[in-house]
């Protein structure tokens, strides 16, 4: 049991640059000990509805071309998933950054997370902030805890958002390898408004950005300059993923953050700042490292958007903010 969930980091780092738009590659990826976390052991004696043999959501795609499920309300039976995961005794690390004036979003974020996010599971929030005195006191449910990590801010919001990759990478190396099994990294200018639970657990998850669901790939706001490592040509790309949600098992997310961090460094050395900071690199990463589960826009909505008919439930949504007022620079 000591080795339960233990992650070995054994990276060899090399370049794969046959063309300008190849992403950096780390190989072999993190070696993860196969353990009780990944089997789908189901306890005896639990009754549930017989699985349907027709698609319960004909209005939306519920599976990617590489056969990863796309999570929509009505496609899963939570009682079945919880029966599998509740007895595994897992810890879910949740990183959130609240630098500068973004501390104001913490109260709603944390209070709503306590109501809706991974309820029944052990959750450990790791809160990065330069203003520990302004962290609100929020009563946490049983088995849930919060660690404040004092972090210097920056006078550029672009720097704050992209540096999350490096900070998550380090946090995983220094603490999460022994403290957690899964991790989610979430934007703080958000609120939970519906259930978000064990159905989101997977090796590596990505979320469909609500602004580009159904958009032709050539119109995705990918980085389009070939000089950038994040470059994606107009005829490539599966979906446009949002940078506000990343998650998965510790080792997989470590590989993701380490790769994106390295790619951001290469661009920086070449004096290129990509269109959407770490989100552009994340999209490049997922083009060549497909997510094993994809969250529908139910898991990342935007308050200003009119609810569409395929949205049976909104679970997590970006609140309306005055960009000029909350960010340190335009
Ligand atoms: C919905 C969505 O997918 N949002 C993404 C989008 O814009 P957003 O407008 O959502 O970016 P944002 O201003 O919310 O910044 C991302 C996150 O960085 C942190 N932060 C940012 C600025 C600051 O002064 N203090 C601070 O703490 C905070 O946790 C915030 O939630 O593009 C960004 C990169 O350009 C990120 O990829 C966001 O995740
Ligand atoms: Mn945001």
CSV table of C-alpha atoms and ligand atoms in Angstrom, one decimal:
chain,number,residue,atom,x,y,z
A,1,UNK,CA,0.0,0.0,0.0
A,2,UNK,CA,3.0,2.3,0.5
A,3,UNK,CA,3.4,2.4,-3.2
A,4,UNK,CA,-0.3,3.1,-3.8
A,5,UNK,CA,-0.6,5.7,-6.5
A,6,UNK,CA,3.1,6.3,-6.5
A,7,UNK,CA,4.4,8.1,-9.6
A,8,UNK,CA,7.8,7.7,-11.0
A,9,UNK,CA,9.3,10.6,-12.9
A,10,UNK,CA,11.7,9.5,-15.4
A,11,UNK,CA,11.9,11.8,-18.2
A,12,UNK,CA,14.2,11.9,-21.1
A,13,UNK,CA,13.9,15.1,-22.9
A,14,UNK,CA,14.5,15.5,-26.6
A,15,UNK,CA,13.5,17.6,-29.5
A,16,UNK,CA,11.3,16.5,-32.2
A,17,UNK,CA,11.5,19.2,-34.8
A,18,UNK,CA,11.1,17.8,-38.2
A,19,UNK,CA,9.0,20.8,-39.0
A,20,UNK,CA,8.4,24.1,-37.4
A,21,UNK,CA,5.1,23.1,-35.9
A,22,UNK,CA,6.1,20.0,-34.1
A,23,UNK,CA,5.5,20.2,-30.4
A,24,UNK,CA,8.2,19.3,-27.9
A,25,UNK,CA,8.1,15.8,-26.8
A,26,UNK,CA,9.1,14.2,-23.5
A,27,UNK,CA,9.6,10.5,-23.7
A,28,UNK,CA,9.1,8.1,-22.2
A,29,UNK,CA,6.1,9.8,-20.5
A,30,UNK,CA,5.7,9.5,-16.7
A,31,UNK,CA,5.7,5.9,-15.7
A,32,UNK,CA,2.7,5.3,-13.6
A,33,UNK,CA,2.5,2.2,-11.5
A,34,UNK,CA,-0.6,0.3,-12.3
A,35,UNK,CA,-2.5,0.2,-9.1
A,36,UNK,CA,-5.9,0.0,-7.7
A,37,UNK,CA,-6.7,3.5,-8.9
A,38,UNK,CA,-7.1,2.4,-12.5
A,39,UNK,CA,-9.2,-0.7,-12.3
A,40,UNK,CA,-12.9,-0.4,-12.4
A,41,UNK,CA,-13.7,-2.7,-9.5
A,42,UNK,CA,-17.4,-2.6,-8.7
A,43,UNK,CA,-18.8,-3.6,-5.3
A,44,UNK,CA,-21.3,-6.5,-5.1
A,45,UNK,CA,-25.0,-6.0,-4.5
A,46,UNK,CA,-25.5,-2.5,-5.9
A,47,UNK,CA,-28.6,-2.1,-8.0
A,48,UNK,CA,-28.8,0.4,-10.9
A,49,UNK,CA,-30.6,0.9,-14.2
A,50,UNK,CA,-29.8,-1.4,-17.1
A,51,UNK,CA,-27.6,0.4,-19.6
A,52,UNK,CA,-29.4,1.7,-22.7
A,53,UNK,CA,-28.5,0.4,-26.1
A,54,UNK,CA,-29.3,3.5,-28.0
A,55,UNK,CA,-27.6,6.9,-27.7
A,56,UNK,CA,-29.3,8.9,-24.9
A,57,UNK,CA,-28.0,12.2,-26.4
A,58,UNK,CA,-28.5,12.1,-30.2
A,59,UNK,CA,-28.2,16.0,-30.2
A,60,UNK,CA,-24.5,16.1,-29.4
A,61,UNK,CA,-21.3,14.1,-30.1
A,62,UNK,CA,-20.6,11.9,-27.1
A,63,UNK,CA,-17.4,10.3,-28.2
A,64,UNK,CA,-14.3,11.6,-30.0
A,65,UNK,CA,-12.8,10.0,-33.1
A,66,UNK,CA,-10.2,8.3,-30.8
A,67,UNK,CA,-13.1,7.0,-28.6
A,68,UNK,CA,-12.7,9.2,-25.6
A,69,UNK,CA,-16.1,9.9,-24.0
A,70,UNK,CA,-17.4,13.5,-24.1
A,71,UNK,CA,-19.2,14.1,-20.9
A,72,UNK,CA,-22.8,15.4,-21.3
A,73,UNK,CA,-25.7,15.2,-18.9
A,74,UNK,CA,-27.6,12.0,-19.6
A,75,UNK,CA,-24.6,10.0,-20.8
A,76,UNK,CA,-23.5,8.5,-17.5
A,77,UNK,CA,-25.0,7.0,-14.4
A,78,UNK,CA,-23.3,8.7,-11.5
A,79,UNK,CA,-24.3,6.0,-9.0
A,80,UNK,CA,-22.3,3.5,-11.0
A,81,UNK,CA,-19.2,5.7,-11.3
A,82,UNK,CA,-19.3,6.7,-7.6
A,83,UNK,CA,-19.7,3.0,-6.6
A,84,UNK,CA,-16.3,2.5,-8.4
A,85,UNK,CA,-14.5,5.5,-7.2
A,86,UNK,CA,-15.8,6.1,-3.6
A,87,UNK,CA,-14.1,3.1,-2.1
A,88,UNK,CA,-10.7,3.9,-3.7
A,89,UNK,CA,-9.8,6.5,-1.0
A,90,UNK,CA,-8.5,9.0,-3.5
A,91,UNK,CA,-7.3,12.6,-3.0
A,92,UNK,CA,-8.1,15.2,-5.5
A,93,UNK,CA,-5.7,18.2,-5.5
A,94,UNK,CA,-7.2,21.4,-6.9
A,95,UNK,CA,-5.0,24.3,-7.8
A,96,UNK,CA,-6.3,27.8,-8.1
A,97,UNK,CA,-4.5,31.0,-8.6
A,98,UNK,CA,-5.7,34.3,-7.2
A,99,UNK,CA,-3.1,36.9,-7.8
A,100,UNK,CA,-3.6,40.6,-7.4
A,101,UNK,CA,-7.3,41.6,-7.6
A,102,UNK,CA,-8.4,38.1,-8.5
A,103,UNK,CA,-8.6,37.3,-4.8
A,104,UNK,CA,-12.1,38.8,-5.0
A,105,UNK,CA,-13.3,35.8,-6.9
A,106,UNK,CA,-12.2,33.3,-4.2
A,107,UNK,CA,-15.2,33.5,-2.0
A,108,UNK,CA,-17.7,32.5,-4.6
A,109,UNK,CA,-15.3,30.0,-6.1
A,110,UNK,CA,-14.7,28.2,-2.9
A,111,UNK,CA,-18.2,28.4,-1.5
A,112,UNK,CA,-19.7,27.0,-4.7
A,113,UNK,CA,-17.0,24.3,-4.9
A,114,UNK,CA,-17.9,23.1,-1.5
A,115,UNK,CA,-21.5,22.7,-2.6
A,116,UNK,CA,-20.9,21.1,-6.0
A,117,UNK,CA,-17.3,20.0,-6.7
A,118,UNK,CA,-16.2,16.4,-5.9
A,119,UNK,CA,-18.5,16.2,-2.9
A,120,UNK,CA,-17.8,13.0,-0.9
A,121,UNK,CA,-14.2,12.9,-2.0
A,122,UNK,CA,-11.1,14.1,-0.3
A,123,UNK,CA,-10.2,17.5,-1.8
A,124,UNK,CA,-7.1,19.5,-1.2
A,125,UNK,CA,-7.1,23.0,-2.5
A,126,UNK,CA,-3.7,24.6,-3.2
A,127,UNK,CA,-4.3,28.3,-3.4
A,128,UNK,CA,-1.5,30.4,-5.0
A,129,UNK,CA,-1.8,34.1,-4.0
A,130,UNK,CA,0.2,37.1,-3.2
A,131,UNK,CA,-2.5,38.3,-0.8
A,132,UNK,CA,-2.8,35.6,1.9
A,133,UNK,CA,-4.5,38.1,4.2
A,134,UNK,CA,-7.3,38.6,1.8
A,135,UNK,CA,-8.1,34.9,1.5
A,136,UNK,CA,-11.7,34.5,2.7
A,137,UNK,CA,-12.6,32.2,5.5
A,138,UNK,CA,-14.8,29.5,4.0
A,139,UNK,CA,-16.0,26.5,6.0
A,140,UNK,CA,-14.8,23.4,4.3
A,141,UNK,CA,-16.7,20.1,4.4
A,142,UNK,CA,-15.3,16.9,6.0
A,143,UNK,CA,-12.2,15.6,4.4
A,144,UNK,CA,-11.5,18.8,2.6
A,145,UNK,CA,-8.6,21.2,3.2
A,146,UNK,CA,-6.9,24.3,1.8
A,147,UNK,CA,-3.2,25.2,1.7
A,148,UNK,CA,-2.2,28.8,0.9
A,149,UNK,CA,1.0,29.1,-1.1
A,150,UNK,CA,2.4,32.6,-1.1
A,151,UNK,CA,3.4,33.5,-4.7
A,152,UNK,CA,4.6,36.8,-6.1
A,153,UNK,CA,2.3,38.4,-8.6
A,154,UNK,CA,3.3,40.0,-11.9
A,155,UNK,CA,2.5,43.3,-13.5
A,156,UNK,CA,1.4,41.4,-16.6
A,157,UNK,CA,-1.7,39.2,-16.6
A,158,UNK,CA,-0.3,37.2,-19.5
A,159,UNK,CA,2.6,36.2,-17.3
A,160,UNK,CA,0.3,35.3,-14.4
A,161,UNK,CA,-1.9,33.0,-16.5
A,162,UNK,CA,0.9,31.3,-18.4
A,163,UNK,CA,3.2,30.8,-15.4
A,164,UNK,CA,0.5,28.4,-13.9
A,165,UNK,CA,2.0,25.6,-16.0
A,166,UNK,CA,5.4,25.9,-14.4
A,167,UNK,CA,4.0,26.3,-10.9
A,168,UNK,CA,1.7,23.3,-11.2
A,169,UNK,CA,4.7,21.2,-12.6
A,170,UNK,CA,6.7,22.2,-9.5
A,171,UNK,CA,3.9,21.6,-7.1
A,172,UNK,CA,3.4,18.1,-8.5
A,173,UNK,CA,7.1,17.3,-8.2
A,174,UNK,CA,7.4,18.7,-4.6
A,175,UNK,CA,4.2,17.6,-3.1
A,176,UNK,CA,1.5,16.0,-5.1
A,177,UNK,CA,3.4,12.9,-6.0
A,178,UNK,CA,2.8,11.9,-2.4
A,179,UNK,CA,-0.2,14.0,-1.5
A,180,UNK,CA,-2.7,13.3,-4.3
A,181,UNK,CA,-4.0,10.9,-6.9
A,182,UNK,CA,-5.8,13.3,-9.3
A,183,UNK,CA,-5.5,17.0,-9.9
A,184,UNK,CA,-7.7,19.7,-11.4
A,185,UNK,CA,-6.4,23.2,-12.2
A,186,UNK,CA,-9.2,25.7,-12.4
A,187,UNK,CA,-9.6,29.4,-13.2
A,188,UNK,CA,-10.7,31.4,-10.2
A,189,UNK,CA,-13.0,33.8,-12.0
A,190,UNK,CA,-15.6,31.1,-12.0
A,191,UNK,CA,-18.5,29.6,-10.0
A,192,UNK,CA,-19.9,26.1,-9.7
A,193,UNK,CA,-23.6,26.0,-10.3
A,194,UNK,CA,-24.2,22.2,-10.8
A,195,UNK,CA,-22.8,18.8,-10.0
A,196,UNK,CA,-19.1,18.2,-10.8
A,197,UNK,CA,-18.0,14.8,-9.6
A,198,UNK,CA,-16.3,11.5,-10.2
A,199,UNK,CA,-17.5,11.3,-13.8
A,200,UNK,CA,-14.7,13.8,-14.6
A,201,UNK,CA,-11.9,11.5,-13.3
A,202,UNK,CA,-9.6,10.1,-16.0
A,203,UNK,CA,-6.0,9.8,-17.0
A,204,UNK,CA,-6.0,13.2,-18.7
A,205,UNK,CA,-9.0,15.5,-19.3
A,206,UNK,CA,-9.7,18.5,-21.5
A,207,UNK,CA,-12.7,20.8,-21.7
A,208,UNK,CA,-14.4,22.1,-24.8
A,209,UNK,CA,-14.3,25.9,-24.8
A,210,UNK,CA,-17.9,27.1,-24.9
A,211,UNK,CA,-17.1,29.8,-27.4
A,212,UNK,CA,-16.0,27.4,-30.1
A,213,UNK,CA,-18.2,24.3,-29.8
A,214,UNK,CA,-19.2,23.6,-33.5
A,215,UNK,CA,-16.8,26.2,-35.0
A,216,UNK,CA,-14.8,25.0,-38.1
A,217,UNK,CA,-11.2,24.2,-37.2
A,218,UNK,CA,-9.7,26.9,-39.4
A,219,UNK,CA,-11.5,29.5,-37.3
A,220,UNK,CA,-10.2,28.2,-33.9
A,221,UNK,CA,-8.1,30.9,-32.2
A,222,UNK,CA,-5.1,28.6,-32.2
A,223,UNK,CA,-1.6,30.1,-32.6
A,224,UNK,CA,-1.2,30.6,-36.4
A,225,UNK,CA,2.4,31.9,-36.6
A,226,UNK,CA,4.7,29.0,-37.7
A,227,UNK,CA,7.5,30.6,-35.6
A,228,UNK,CA,5.7,29.5,-32.5
A,229,UNK,CA,6.0,26.0,-31.0
A,230,UNK,CA,2.2,26.3,-30.5
A,231,UNK,CA,1.5,26.7,-34.2
A,232,UNK,CA,-1.4,24.7,-35.6
A,233,UNK,CA,-2.1,24.9,-39.4
A,234,UNK,CA,-5.7,25.8,-40.5
A,235,UNK,CA,-6.5,22.2,-41.6
A,236,UNK,CA,-5.5,20.6,-38.3
A,237,UNK,CA,-7.1,20.4,-34.8
A,238,UNK,CA,-9.9,18.5,-33.2
A,239,UNK,CA,-11.6,20.9,-30.9
A,240,UNK,CA,-10.7,24.2,-29.2
A,241,UNK,CA,-10.0,23.4,-25.5
A,242,UNK,CA,-10.3,26.0,-22.7
A,243,UNK,CA,-7.3,26.8,-20.6
A,244,UNK,CA,-9.6,27.3,-17.5
A,245,UNK,CA,-9.8,23.5,-16.8
A,246,UNK,CA,-7.1,20.9,-16.9
A,247,UNK,CA,-7.0,17.7,-15.0
A,248,UNK,CA,-6.2,14.1,-14.7
A,249,UNK,CA,-3.9,11.7,-12.8
A,250,UNK,CA,-0.9,13.4,-11.3
A,251,UNK,CA,1.6,11.8,-13.7
A,252,UNK,CA,-0.3,12.7,-16.8
A,253,UNK,CA,-0.8,16.3,-15.7
A,254,UNK,CA,2.8,16.5,-14.8
A,255,UNK,CA,3.8,15.6,-18.4
A,256,UNK,CA,1.3,18.1,-19.8
A,257,UNK,CA,2.5,21.0,-17.6
A,258,UNK,CA,6.2,20.2,-18.1
A,259,UNK,CA,5.8,20.1,-21.8
A,260,UNK,CA,3.7,23.3,-22.0
A,261,UNK,CA,6.2,25.0,-19.7
A,262,UNK,CA,9.1,24.0,-21.9
A,263,UNK,CA,7.2,25.1,-25.1
A,264,UNK,CA,6.5,28.5,-23.5
A,265,UNK,CA,10.2,28.9,-22.7
A,266,UNK,CA,11.2,28.1,-26.3
A,267,UNK,CA,8.7,30.8,-27.5
A,268,UNK,CA,10.0,33.2,-24.9
A,269,UNK,CA,13.6,32.7,-26.1
A,270,UNK,CA,12.4,33.4,-29.6
A,271,UNK,CA,10.5,36.5,-28.3
A,272,UNK,CA,7.1,35.1,-29.3
A,273,UNK,CA,4.1,35.5,-27.1
A,274,UNK,CA,1.3,33.3,-28.4
A,275,UNK,CA,-2.3,34.3,-29.0
A,276,UNK,CA,-3.7,32.9,-25.8
A,277,UNK,CA,-0.7,32.2,-23.6
A,278,UNK,CA,-0.7,28.7,-22.1
A,279,UNK,CA,-4.1,27.9,-23.6
A,280,UNK,CA,-2.5,28.0,-27.1
A,281,UNK,CA,0.2,25.6,-25.9
A,282,UNK,CA,-2.4,23.4,-24.2
A,283,UNK,CA,-4.2,23.1,-27.5
A,284,UNK,CA,-1.0,22.1,-29.3
A,285,UNK,CA,-0.3,19.5,-26.7
A,286,UNK,CA,-3.7,17.9,-27.0
A,287,UNK,CA,-3.3,17.7,-30.7
A,288,UNK,CA,-0.6,15.2,-30.3
A,289,UNK,CA,-1.5,13.8,-26.8
A,290,UNK,CA,-5.2,13.2,-27.0
A,291,UNK,CA,-7.2,13.6,-23.8
A,292,UNK,CA,-8.7,10.4,-22.5
A,293,UNK,CA,-11.9,12.1,-21.5
A,294,UNK,CA,-13.4,15.3,-22.8
A,295,UNK,CA,-15.7,17.5,-20.7
A,296,UNK,CA,-18.5,19.2,-22.6
A,297,UNK,CA,-19.2,23.0,-22.2
A,298,UNK,CA,-21.4,22.0,-19.2
A,299,UNK,CA,-18.1,22.0,-17.4
A,300,UNK,CA,-17.0,25.4,-18.7
A,301,UNK,CA,-19.7,27.9,-19.5
A,302,UNK,CA,-19.6,31.7,-19.6
A,303,UNK,CA,-22.2,33.6,-17.7
A,304,UNK,CA,-22.7,36.1,-20.5
A,305,UNK,CA,-23.7,33.3,-22.9
A,306,UNK,CA,-27.3,32.5,-23.7
A,307,UNK,CA,-27.9,28.8,-22.7
A,308,UNK,CA,-28.2,26.6,-25.8
A,309,UNK,CA,-30.8,23.8,-26.1
A,310,UNK,CA,-28.1,21.1,-25.8
A,311,UNK,CA,-27.0,22.4,-22.4
A,312,UNK,CA,-29.2,20.4,-20.0
A,313,UNK,CA,-27.2,21.7,-17.1
A,314,UNK,CA,-24.5,24.3,-16.4
A,315,UNK,CA,-22.0,23.0,-13.9
A,316,UNK,CA,-19.1,25.5,-13.9
A,317,UNK,CA,-19.2,29.0,-15.4
A,318,UNK,CA,-16.9,31.9,-15.9
A,319,UNK,CA,-18.4,35.0,-14.2
A,320,UNK,CA,-18.6,38.3,-15.9
A,321,UNK,CA,-15.6,40.5,-15.0
A,322,UNK,CA,-14.4,43.9,-15.8
A,323,UNK,CA,-11.1,43.1,-17.5
A,324,UNK,CA,-9.7,46.6,-17.3
A,325,UNK,CA,-10.5,46.8,-13.6
A,326,UNK,CA,-9.2,43.4,-12.4
A,327,UNK,CA,-6.2,42.9,-14.5
A,328,UNK,CA,-2.9,44.6,-13.8
A,329,UNK,CA,-2.4,45.7,-17.4
A,330,UNK,CA,-4.5,46.0,-20.6
B,1,LIG,C1,-12.5,30.3,-20.0
B,1,LIG,C2,-11.1,30.1,-20.3
B,1,LIG,O1,-10.7,29.0,-20.9
B,1,LIG,N1,-10.2,31.0,-20.0
B,1,LIG,C3,-8.8,31.2,-20.4
B,1,LIG,C4,-8.7,32.5,-21.2
B,1,LIG,O2,-9.0,33.7,-20.6
B,1,LIG,P1,-9.6,34.3,-19.2
B,1,LIG,O3,-10.2,35.6,-19.4
B,1,LIG,O4,-10.4,33.4,-18.5
B,1,LIG,O5,-8.2,34.6,-18.3
B,1,LIG,P2,-8.2,35.1,-16.8
B,1,LIG,O6,-8.1,36.6,-16.8
B,1,LIG,O7,-9.3,34.5,-16.0
B,1,LIG,O8,-6.8,34.4,-16.3
B,1,LIG,C5,-6.7,33.1,-16.1
B,1,LIG,C6,-6.4,32.8,-14.6
B,1,LIG,O9,-5.2,33.4,-14.2
B,1,LIG,C7,-5.3,33.9,-12.8
B,1,LIG,N2,-5.0,35.3,-12.8
B,1,LIG,C8,-5.1,36.1,-14.0
B,1,LIG,C9,-4.8,37.4,-13.9
B,1,LIG,C10,-4.5,38.1,-12.7
B,1,LIG,O10,-4.3,39.3,-12.6
B,1,LIG,N3,-4.6,37.3,-11.6
B,1,LIG,C11,-4.8,36.0,-11.6
B,1,LIG,O11,-4.8,35.3,-10.5
B,1,LIG,C12,-6.7,33.5,-12.3
B,1,LIG,O12,-6.7,32.3,-11.7
B,1,LIG,C13,-7.5,33.5,-13.6
B,1,LIG,O13,-8.7,32.7,-13.5
B,1,LIG,O14,-7.3,32.6,-21.6
B,1,LIG,C14,-6.4,32.6,-20.6
B,1,LIG,C15,-5.0,32.7,-21.3
B,1,LIG,O15,-5.0,33.9,-22.0
B,1,LIG,C16,-6.4,31.3,-19.8
B,1,LIG,O16,-6.1,30.2,-20.6
B,1,LIG,C17,-7.8,31.1,-19.3
B,1,LIG,O17,-7.9,29.9,-18.6
B,2,LIG,MN1,-10.8,33.0,-16.5
